[in-house]
């Protein structure tokens, strides 16, 4: 079964939305990050990290993923199902979090499970969250040659 032109356009829009969500998180572009979410978005990132609306989710990220926290989020293998003006997407996530101030690095993987809603402004994320497959942490003191230089893409 092949997708219609409209469905292909929707798929591409949803993929771009997810990429924009991750790029804006990693670059700390909070206005763009907020624009990827519906007002009533819910978020569940495991182990008690849950949010019930956009202001709560964005506020938490702004406060806790600030300039001292360098992140890298990559997603692949999208499985997107569209049903009219709603959709569901599953993505394979690989991420890295570096907090040099605390000599800490996390490397992990998870499966994102999102829902999307078509709005007057295009597709937006209406729920997001993931289930981890693993987390590995590294004390940066164990890597004596480790050095970190934050690039200009990160808004500090």
XYZ file of N, CA and C in Angstrom:
468
model
N 0.851 -1.174 0.000
C 0.000 0.000 0.000
C 0.888 1.226 0.000
N 0.620 2.174 -0.880
C 1.430 3.373 -0.947
C 0.683 4.546 -0.336
N 1.471 5.498 0.184
C 0.895 6.687 0.796
C 0.547 7.701 -0.283
N -0.507 8.460 -0.048
C -0.881 9.510 -0.989
C 0.087 10.679 -0.852
N 0.020 11.604 -1.795
C 0.874 12.790 -1.742
C 0.680 13.573 -0.461
N -0.571 13.695 -0.018
C -0.856 14.405 1.228
C -0.267 13.702 2.438
N -0.340 12.367 2.446
C 0.234 11.614 3.559
C 1.757 11.722 3.573
N 2.369 11.697 2.395
C 3.817 11.859 2.335
C 4.230 13.230 2.847
N 3.469 14.242 2.499
C 3.732 15.592 2.997
C 3.587 15.638 4.520
N 2.544 14.993 5.051
C 2.339 14.934 6.498
C 3.488 14.200 7.184
N 3.918 13.071 6.612
C 5.040 12.325 7.186
C 6.287 13.196 7.271
N 6.578 13.881 6.201
C 7.768 14.750 6.168
C 7.627 15.886 7.176
N 6.439 16.439 7.304
C 6.209 17.525 8.275
C 6.420 17.033 9.703
N 5.952 15.827 10.000
C 6.115 15.271 11.339
C 7.585 14.954 11.611
N 8.288 14.411 10.626
C 9.722 14.168 10.790
C 10.457 15.478 11.070
N 10.167 16.508 10.285
C 10.815 17.806 10.490
C 10.488 18.377 11.866
N 9.252 18.190 12.309
C 8.847 18.652 13.636
C 9.693 17.993 14.722
N 9.849 16.676 14.645
C 10.643 15.963 15.653
C 12.092 16.420 15.617
N 12.655 16.581 14.429
C 14.035 17.056 14.319
C 14.170 18.463 14.905
N 13.200 19.322 14.650
C 13.218 20.693 15.185
C 13.136 20.674 16.714
N 12.284 19.804 17.260
C 12.158 19.630 18.709
C 13.530 19.302 19.321
N 14.234 18.338 18.718
C 15.528 17.918 19.252
C 16.605 18.977 19.038
N 16.632 19.585 17.856
C 17.635 20.627 17.593
C 17.474 21.784 18.562
N 16.231 22.220 18.769
C 16.016 23.366 19.649
C 16.314 23.011 21.106
N 16.103 21.765 21.507
C 16.487 21.327 22.843
C 18.007 21.380 22.996
N 18.723 20.840 22.023
C 20.181 20.796 22.116
C 20.829 22.174 21.991
N 20.209 23.077 21.253
C 20.778 24.427 21.102
C 20.202 25.410 22.117
N 19.252 24.949 22.941
C 18.622 25.763 23.980
C 17.860 26.949 23.388
N 17.234 26.708 22.262
C 16.381 27.690 21.591
C 14.959 27.463 22.111
N 14.670 28.018 23.270
C 13.445 27.673 23.997
C 12.178 28.138 23.300
N 12.232 29.235 22.564
C 11.039 29.686 21.827
C 10.682 28.672 20.736
N 11.678 28.213 19.992
C 11.419 27.205 18.959
C 10.983 25.892 19.594
N 11.635 25.504 20.688
C 11.255 24.275 21.391
C 9.778 24.337 21.781
N 9.358 25.440 22.385
C 7.955 25.597 22.794
C 7.022 25.528 21.592
N 7.451 26.063 20.456
C 6.590 26.109 19.268
C 6.337 24.729 18.665
N 7.100 23.724 19.076
C 6.884 22.371 18.553
C 5.798 21.630 19.326
N 5.326 22.207 20.421
C 4.424 21.531 21.351
C 3.045 22.174 21.371
N 2.010 21.363 21.596
C 0.675 21.914 21.840
C 0.647 22.480 23.260
N -0.293 23.389 23.523
C -0.428 23.954 24.874
C -0.638 22.871 25.917
N -1.398 21.833 25.565
C -1.766 20.782 26.515
C -0.885 19.532 26.383
N 0.314 19.690 25.852
C 1.225 18.560 25.684
C 1.463 17.866 27.025
N 1.625 16.565 26.975
C 2.080 15.825 28.143
C 3.437 15.222 27.810
N 4.262 15.102 28.827
C 5.581 14.517 28.647
C 5.872 13.533 29.755
N 6.483 12.413 29.395
C 6.854 11.405 30.382
C 8.202 10.830 29.976
N 9.229 11.248 30.717
C 10.584 10.839 30.395
C 11.115 9.801 31.387
N 10.204 9.055 31.995
C 10.586 7.955 32.872
C 10.995 8.409 34.263
N 10.957 7.479 35.192
C 11.416 7.672 36.570
C 10.936 8.981 37.192
N 9.644 9.257 37.077
C 9.051 10.398 37.768
C 9.216 11.743 37.090
N 9.705 11.775 35.884
C 9.878 13.037 35.166
C 8.722 13.185 34.178
N 7.612 13.767 34.678
C 6.395 13.874 33.873
C 5.878 15.306 33.928
N 5.237 15.716 32.837
C 4.733 17.085 32.695
C 3.331 17.053 32.123
N 2.518 18.033 32.515
C 1.111 18.027 32.091
C 0.745 19.169 31.162
N 1.691 20.062 30.830
C 1.411 21.096 29.838
C 2.724 21.689 29.319
N 2.597 22.525 28.295
C 3.780 23.081 27.626
C 4.604 23.957 28.560
N 3.953 24.828 29.324
C 4.707 25.731 30.201
C 5.542 24.952 31.213
N 4.965 23.893 31.764
C 5.671 23.076 32.741
C 6.868 22.366 32.102
N 6.660 21.777 30.938
C 7.723 21.044 30.257
C 8.847 21.986 29.826
N 8.500 23.079 29.155
C 9.527 24.012 28.675
C 10.247 24.651 29.860
N 9.503 25.017 30.894
C 10.121 25.627 32.077
C 11.139 24.714 32.724
N 10.799 23.430 32.829
C 11.731 22.473 33.402
C 13.001 22.379 32.551
N 12.834 22.264 31.254
C 14.007 22.142 30.380
C 14.876 23.389 30.465
N 14.260 24.562 30.441
C 15.029 25.815 30.546
C 15.844 25.853 31.825
N 15.239 25.443 32.914
C 15.894 25.507 34.216
C 16.963 24.434 34.375
N 16.715 23.234 33.868
C 17.581 22.095 34.152
C 18.506 21.675 33.017
N 18.291 22.195 31.819
C 19.156 21.872 30.685
C 19.747 23.189 30.167
N 20.289 23.944 31.102
C 20.835 25.259 30.797
C 22.212 25.185 30.164
N 22.906 26.317 30.155
C 24.196 26.419 29.453
C 25.267 25.442 29.924
N 25.202 24.991 31.177
C 26.228 24.075 31.694
C 25.954 22.620 31.316
N 24.811 22.367 30.698
C 24.435 21.003 30.330
C 24.431 20.904 28.804
N 25.362 20.167 28.271
C 25.471 19.995 26.824
C 24.781 18.679 26.465
N 23.871 18.747 25.499
C 23.112 17.561 25.116
C 23.233 17.305 23.621
N 23.082 16.042 23.287
C 23.042 15.617 21.886
C 21.965 14.546 21.785
N 20.943 14.820 21.019
C 19.843 13.877 20.814
C 19.752 13.541 19.332
N 19.729 12.259 19.030
C 19.588 11.793 17.647
C 18.472 10.762 17.605
N 17.601 10.897 16.623
C 16.550 9.902 16.439
C 16.636 9.326 15.036
N 16.180 8.095 14.936
C 16.179 7.392 13.650
C 15.048 6.374 13.668
N 14.876 5.694 12.556
C 13.899 4.619 12.410
C 12.479 5.048 12.779
N 11.984 6.150 12.212
C 10.628 6.574 12.573
C 9.574 5.591 12.085
N 8.611 5.347 12.948
C 7.426 4.568 12.603
C 6.245 5.507 12.861
N 5.717 6.090 11.814
C 4.683 7.116 11.950
C 3.396 6.625 11.311
N 2.319 6.718 12.083
C 0.988 6.331 11.603
C 0.092 7.552 11.686
N -0.488 7.931 10.567
C -1.343 9.115 10.504
C -2.796 8.683 10.394
N -3.639 9.340 11.189
C -5.075 9.086 11.162
C -5.782 10.440 11.142
N -5.979 10.979 9.953
C -6.624 12.287 9.827
C -5.748 13.392 10.382
N -6.232 14.042 11.448
C -5.506 15.165 12.042
C -4.716 14.777 13.282
N -4.536 13.474 13.498
C -3.700 13.000 14.594
C -2.729 11.966 14.042
N -1.669 11.748 14.789
C -0.671 10.763 14.372
C 0.068 10.253 15.596
N 0.710 9.110 15.404
C 1.553 8.528 16.440
C 2.900 8.222 15.809
N 3.954 8.471 16.559
C 5.290 8.182 16.069
C 6.136 7.506 17.121
N 6.887 6.507 16.690
C 7.889 5.873 17.548
C 9.244 6.081 16.875
N 10.236 6.407 17.674
C 11.567 6.740 17.191
C 12.599 6.056 18.074
N 13.700 5.680 17.483
C 14.822 5.173 18.263
C 15.720 6.356 18.600
N 15.973 6.566 19.886
C 16.769 7.698 20.373
C 18.132 7.215 20.841
N 19.155 7.967 20.478
C 20.477 7.853 21.088
C 20.817 9.234 21.603
N 21.254 9.317 22.855
C 21.544 10.634 23.411
C 22.793 10.618 24.270
N 23.296 11.828 24.458
C 24.479 12.052 25.282
C 24.235 13.343 26.056
N 24.578 13.318 27.331
C 24.461 14.499 28.189
C 25.812 14.688 28.865
N 26.358 15.896 28.754
C 27.656 16.194 29.368
C 27.464 17.365 30.329
N 27.896 17.153 31.571
C 27.894 18.230 32.567
C 29.317 18.286 33.122
N 30.156 19.065 32.450
C 31.575 19.120 32.806
C 31.773 19.602 34.242
N 30.933 20.513 34.683
C 31.020 21.070 36.040
C 30.950 19.972 37.108
N 30.207 18.919 36.829
C 30.073 17.800 37.766
C 30.849 16.570 37.303
N 31.710 16.753 36.303
C 32.536 15.662 35.773
C 31.678 14.444 35.420
N 30.640 14.689 34.623
C 29.620 13.672 34.362
C 29.270 13.606 32.886
N 29.143 12.392 32.373
C 28.614 12.185 31.030
C 27.688 10.973 31.058
N 26.564 11.110 30.397
C 25.602 10.021 30.234
C 25.491 9.715 28.753
N 25.484 8.454 28.432
C 25.211 7.986 27.077
C 24.056 7.009 27.202
N 23.056 7.156 26.358
C 21.913 6.275 26.494
C 21.171 6.065 25.196
N 20.157 5.234 25.303
C 19.273 4.970 24.178
C 17.879 4.710 24.738
N 16.891 4.954 23.891
C 15.505 4.797 24.319
C 14.621 4.712 23.088
N 13.364 4.420 23.337
C 12.350 4.492 22.292
C 11.370 5.593 22.655
N 11.334 6.640 21.831
C 10.346 7.706 21.978
C 8.996 7.196 21.504
N 7.946 7.643 22.164
C 6.572 7.358 21.754
C 5.832 8.685 21.816
N 5.512 9.243 20.664
C 4.887 10.561 20.566
C 3.508 10.470 19.945
N 2.677 11.457 20.255
C 1.464 11.686 19.477
C 1.547 13.109 18.941
N 0.885 13.309 17.815
C 0.924 14.590 17.117
C -0.496 15.009 16.778
N -0.692 16.316 16.713
C -1.991 16.854 16.345
C -1.785 17.943 15.301
N -2.600 17.899 14.256
C -2.562 18.960 13.246
C -3.278 20.181 13.835
N -2.626 21.327 13.796
C -3.200 22.571 14.300
C -3.247 23.583 13.151
N -3.778 24.749 13.434
C -3.800 25.817 12.428
C -2.380 26.205 12.010
N -1.398 25.954 12.884
C 0.004 26.269 12.594
C 0.795 25.070 12.100
N 0.114 23.975 11.791
C 0.791 22.767 11.324
C 0.823 21.711 12.416
N 1.563 20.648 12.176
C 1.663 19.551 13.130
C 2.416 19.994 14.380
N 1.923 19.543 15.550
C 2.574 19.819 16.820
C 2.586 18.533 17.647
N 3.542 18.436 18.558
C 3.642 17.289 19.455
C 2.617 17.479 20.570
N 1.723 16.486 20.744
C 0.704 16.583 21.795
C 1.017 15.671 22.990
N 1.885 14.705 22.805
C 2.441 13.942 23.931
C 3.786 13.395 23.482
N 4.688 13.291 24.444
C 6.020 12.791 24.136
C 6.577 12.099 25.362
N 7.476 11.208 25.125
C 8.129 10.514 26.220
C 8.901 9.335 25.681
N 9.689 8.735 26.547
C 10.465 7.590 26.096
C 10.634 6.568 27.201
N 10.964 5.360 26.769
C 11.358 4.269 27.652
C 12.800 3.926 27.305
N 13.657 3.976 28.301
C 15.080 3.716 28.106
C 15.355 2.242 27.823
N 16.309 2.019 26.931
C 16.872 0.680 26.778
C 18.136 0.570 27.621
N 18.875 1.685 27.772
C 20.012 1.703 28.680
C 20.452 3.137 28.946
N 21.175 3.297 30.049
C 21.917 4.514 30.371
C 23.284 4.075 30.871
N 24.311 4.702 30.367
C 25.662 4.453 30.857
C 26.228 5.793 31.302
N 26.819 5.831 32.475
C 27.399 7.080 32.962
C 28.907 6.923 33.084
N 29.572 8.032 32.863
C 31.025 8.058 32.894
C 31.437 9.261 33.730
N 32.326 9.040 34.679
C 32.947 10.146 35.403
C 34.050 10.720 34.528
N 33.967 11.988 34.228
C 34.945 12.577 33.308
C 36.353 12.573 33.890
N 36.471 12.466 35.205
C 37.798 12.353 35.818
C 38.497 11.060 35.372
N 37.693 10.076 34.947
C 38.263 8.825 34.446
C 38.837 8.972 33.041
N 38.605 10.113 32.423
C 39.109 10.400 31.078
C 40.018 11.620 31.167
N 41.253 11.441 31.594
C 42.115 12.599 31.885
C 42.309 13.560 30.714
N 42.179 13.085 29.506
C 42.382 13.978 28.365
C 41.084 14.640 27.903
N 39.967 14.376 28.588
C 38.675 14.946 28.168
C 38.712 16.464 28.273
N 38.285 17.120 27.210
C 38.140 18.577 27.197
C 36.854 18.900 26.451
N 36.180 19.948 26.862
C 34.917 20.326 26.246
C 34.978 21.782 25.819
N 34.626 22.014 24.564
C 34.512 23.378 24.045
C 33.104 23.496 23.474
N 32.303 24.387 24.028
C 30.935 24.576 23.564
C 30.966 25.448 22.314
N 30.297 24.984 21.267
C 30.293 25.700 20.000
C 29.236 26.800 19.957
N 29.295 27.619 18.921
C 28.392 28.770 18.821
C 26.933 28.403 18.547
N 26.638 27.161 18.175
C 25.257 26.784 17.924
C 24.433 26.714 19.212
N 25.124 26.513 20.340
C 24.437 26.425 21.630
C 24.241 27.835 22.175
N 22.992 28.156 22.474
C 22.669 29.495 23.005
C 22.959 29.532 24.489
N 24.036 30.217 24.825
C 24.411 30.316 26.238
C 24.256 31.732 26.754
